[in-house]
DNA sequence: AAACTGACTTCTC
DNA sequence: GGAGAAGCCAGTT
């Protein structure tokens, strides 16, 4: 059951399900996790992310498409490179959510 | 148990 | 359009 897992577990699970070439916002992940508005909690879950290798936290961007945080690699720079490598469309150093934002599980 | 923190979001100046 | 402040949620100390 979804509720059986901790909030962070849900966030990690959802983040791992983000398709290649797509990104999701913190608020979107929070909503999918069952707690809309918990965008900050999502960010903390990413920061405490135990395994960035299996949790593509770089696919998680701000509501504006701006890249924030990222504790691994060179930080934002690495995050941006990973997104470009995944085929995410950028616009002015930000992710073009109009094209690359994940539609959710109902894609 | 209470208080502080933080990879957010939105409003206002 | 950029900078600052307030609000919200979950986790950590």
mmCIF file of C-alpha atoms (C1' of nucleotides) in Angstrom:
data_model
loop_
_atom_site.group_PDB
_atom_site.id
_atom_site.type_symbol
_atom_site.label_atom_id
_atom_site.label_comp_id
_atom_site.label_asym_id
_atom_site.label_seq_id
_atom_site.Cartn_x
_atom_site.Cartn_y
_atom_site.Cartn_z
ATOM 1 C CA UNK A 1 0.000 0.000 0.000
ATOM 2 C CA UNK A 2 1.220 3.427 -0.785
ATOM 3 C CA UNK A 3 0.461 4.692 2.679
ATOM 4 C CA UNK A 4 2.567 1.941 4.188
ATOM 5 C CA UNK A 5 5.668 3.591 2.831
ATOM 6 C CA UNK A 6 7.201 6.713 4.287
ATOM 7 C CA UNK A 7 6.803 9.996 2.517
ATOM 8 C CA UNK A 8 10.370 9.848 1.254
ATOM 9 C CA UNK A 9 9.856 6.318 -0.032
ATOM 10 C CA UNK A 10 6.968 7.544 -2.139
ATOM 11 C CA UNK A 11 8.996 10.438 -3.471
ATOM 12 C CA UNK A 12 11.852 8.121 -4.422
ATOM 13 C CA UNK A 13 9.478 5.662 -6.053
ATOM 14 C CA UNK A 14 7.756 8.363 -8.083
ATOM 15 C CA UNK A 15 11.037 10.021 -9.055
ATOM 16 C CA UNK A 16 12.340 6.691 -10.364
ATOM 17 C CA UNK A 17 9.219 6.429 -12.529
ATOM 18 C CA UNK A 18 9.821 9.711 -14.327
ATOM 19 C CA UNK A 19 10.293 8.764 -18.016
ATOM 20 C CA UNK A 20 13.430 9.675 -19.917
ATOM 21 C CA UNK A 21 13.365 13.139 -21.448
ATOM 22 C CA UNK A 22 10.816 14.342 -18.906
ATOM 23 C CA UNK A 23 11.007 16.240 -15.626
ATOM 24 C CA UNK A 24 8.684 16.888 -12.702
ATOM 25 C CA UNK A 25 8.356 19.762 -10.253
ATOM 26 C CA UNK A 26 8.661 19.407 -6.471
ATOM 27 C CA UNK A 27 5.015 20.334 -6.030
ATOM 28 C CA UNK A 28 4.004 17.753 -8.603
ATOM 29 C CA UNK A 29 5.917 14.987 -6.833
ATOM 30 C CA UNK A 30 4.398 16.075 -3.533
ATOM 31 C CA UNK A 31 0.920 15.896 -5.039
ATOM 32 C CA UNK A 32 1.625 12.437 -6.508
ATOM 33 C CA UNK A 33 2.946 11.373 -3.113
ATOM 34 C CA UNK A 34 -0.391 12.312 -1.613
ATOM 35 C CA UNK A 35 0.654 15.579 0.008
ATOM 36 C CA UNK A 36 0.108 18.556 -2.308
ATOM 37 C CA UNK A 37 1.984 21.590 -1.077
ATOM 38 C CA UNK A 38 4.768 19.558 0.505
ATOM 39 C CA UNK A 39 7.241 20.731 -2.107
ATOM 40 C CA UNK A 40 9.765 21.600 0.618
ATOM 41 C CA UNK A 41 9.446 18.176 2.128
ATOM 42 C CA UNK A 42 10.179 16.728 -1.302
ATOM 43 C CA UNK A 43 13.316 18.806 -1.527
ATOM 44 C CA UNK A 44 14.479 17.508 1.825
ATOM 45 C CA UNK A 45 13.749 13.951 0.737
ATOM 46 C CA UNK A 46 16.022 14.530 -2.242
ATOM 47 C CA UNK A 47 18.723 16.048 -0.094
ATOM 48 C CA UNK A 48 18.629 13.053 2.200
ATOM 49 C CA UNK A 49 18.436 10.885 -0.901
ATOM 50 C CA UNK A 50 20.426 7.757 0.052
ATOM 51 C CA UNK A 51 21.026 6.545 -3.487
ATOM 52 C CA UNK A 52 21.157 9.226 -6.213
ATOM 53 C CA UNK A 53 22.237 6.454 -8.564
ATOM 54 C CA UNK A 54 18.756 4.920 -8.521
ATOM 55 C CA UNK A 55 16.870 8.116 -7.761
ATOM 56 C CA UNK A 56 17.176 10.533 -10.716
ATOM 57 C CA UNK A 57 16.704 13.576 -8.522
ATOM 58 C CA UNK A 58 18.080 15.669 -11.384
ATOM 59 C CA UNK A 59 14.686 15.160 -13.044
ATOM 60 C CA UNK A 60 13.120 17.172 -10.273
ATOM 61 C CA UNK A 61 13.056 20.915 -10.941
ATOM 62 C CA UNK A 62 11.366 23.979 -9.466
ATOM 63 C CA UNK A 63 7.832 25.051 -10.488
ATOM 64 C CA UNK A 64 9.417 27.514 -12.897
ATOM 65 C CA UNK A 65 11.628 24.904 -14.524
ATOM 66 C CA UNK A 66 14.679 26.316 -12.766
ATOM 67 C CA UNK A 67 17.297 23.887 -11.487
ATOM 68 C CA UNK A 68 17.731 24.021 -7.732
ATOM 69 C CA UNK A 69 19.810 22.140 -5.196
ATOM 70 C CA UNK A 70 21.496 18.923 -6.300
ATOM 71 C CA UNK A 71 24.146 17.738 -3.882
ATOM 72 C CA UNK A 72 25.988 15.472 -6.307
ATOM 73 C CA UNK A 73 28.608 16.282 -8.940
ATOM 74 C CA UNK A 74 29.116 19.959 -9.639
ATOM 75 C CA UNK A 75 25.613 20.710 -8.375
ATOM 76 C CA UNK A 76 23.338 22.607 -10.737
ATOM 77 C CA UNK A 77 25.861 22.289 -13.579
ATOM 78 C CA UNK A 78 25.858 18.487 -13.364
ATOM 79 C CA UNK A 79 22.102 18.440 -12.955
ATOM 80 C CA UNK A 80 21.676 20.472 -16.119
ATOM 81 C CA UNK A 81 24.076 18.239 -18.043
ATOM 82 C CA UNK A 82 22.169 15.146 -16.946
ATOM 83 C CA UNK A 83 18.889 16.663 -18.043
ATOM 84 C CA UNK A 84 20.343 17.585 -21.436
ATOM 85 C CA UNK A 85 21.716 14.061 -21.682
ATOM 86 C CA UNK A 86 18.228 12.723 -21.004
ATOM 87 C CA UNK A 87 16.832 14.781 -23.869
ATOM 88 C CA UNK A 88 15.115 17.420 -21.774
ATOM 89 C CA UNK A 89 14.436 20.665 -23.615
ATOM 90 C CA UNK A 90 15.996 23.766 -22.083
ATOM 91 C CA UNK A 91 14.969 27.373 -22.423
ATOM 92 C CA UNK A 92 17.177 30.157 -21.106
ATOM 93 C CA UNK A 93 19.124 27.898 -18.745
ATOM 94 C CA UNK A 94 15.819 26.535 -17.432
ATOM 95 C CA UNK A 95 13.769 23.480 -18.315
ATOM 96 C CA UNK A 96 11.004 24.187 -20.801
ATOM 97 C CA UNK A 97 8.141 22.717 -18.804
ATOM 98 C CA UNK A 98 5.873 23.393 -21.773
ATOM 99 C CA UNK A 99 7.593 20.486 -23.498
ATOM 100 C CA UNK A 100 9.506 18.451 -20.939
ATOM 101 C CA UNK A 101 7.296 18.443 -17.861
ATOM 102 C CA UNK A 102 6.102 14.956 -16.919
ATOM 103 C CA UNK A 103 2.366 14.528 -17.395
ATOM 104 C CA UNK A 104 2.185 12.077 -14.513
ATOM 105 C CA UNK A 105 1.377 8.381 -14.599
ATOM 106 C CA UNK A 106 -1.270 9.023 -17.208
ATOM 107 C CA UNK A 107 1.119 9.885 -19.979
ATOM 108 C "C1'" DA B 1 7.596 16.750 22.563
ATOM 109 C "C1'" DA B 2 9.142 21.339 20.839
ATOM 110 C "C1'" DA B 3 11.950 23.969 17.827
ATOM 111 C "C1'" DC B 4 14.786 24.499 13.736
ATOM 112 C "C1'" DT B 5 15.948 23.434 9.133
ATOM 113 C "C1'" DG B 6 15.510 23.092 4.040
ATOM 114 C "C1'" DA B 7 17.137 20.937 -3.211
ATOM 115 C "C1'" DC B 8 9.746 24.865 -2.483
ATOM 116 C "C1'" DT B 9 5.918 28.086 -3.911
ATOM 117 C "C1'" DT B 10 3.595 32.344 -4.270
ATOM 118 C "C1'" DC B 11 2.693 37.200 -3.234
ATOM 119 C "C1'" DT B 12 4.158 41.846 -2.904
ATOM 120 C "C1'" DC B 13 7.409 45.874 -3.576
ATOM 121 C "C1'" DG C 1 11.850 41.772 -14.021
ATOM 122 C "C1'" DG C 2 14.568 41.100 -9.843
ATOM 123 C "C1'" DA C 3 14.636 40.978 -4.701
ATOM 124 C "C1'" DG C 4 12.401 40.174 -0.230
ATOM 125 C "C1'" DA C 5 9.033 38.152 2.937
ATOM 126 C "C1'" DA C 6 5.465 34.768 4.402
ATOM 127 C "C1'" DG C 7 3.404 30.242 4.297
ATOM 128 C "C1'" DC C 8 3.469 24.936 4.170
ATOM 129 C "C1'" DC C 9 5.085 20.207 4.877
ATOM 130 C "C1'" DA C 10 8.045 16.497 6.468
ATOM 131 C "C1'" DG C 11 12.388 15.376 8.602
ATOM 132 C "C1'" DT C 12 16.055 15.959 11.949
ATOM 133 C "C1'" DT C 13 17.981 17.386 16.473
#
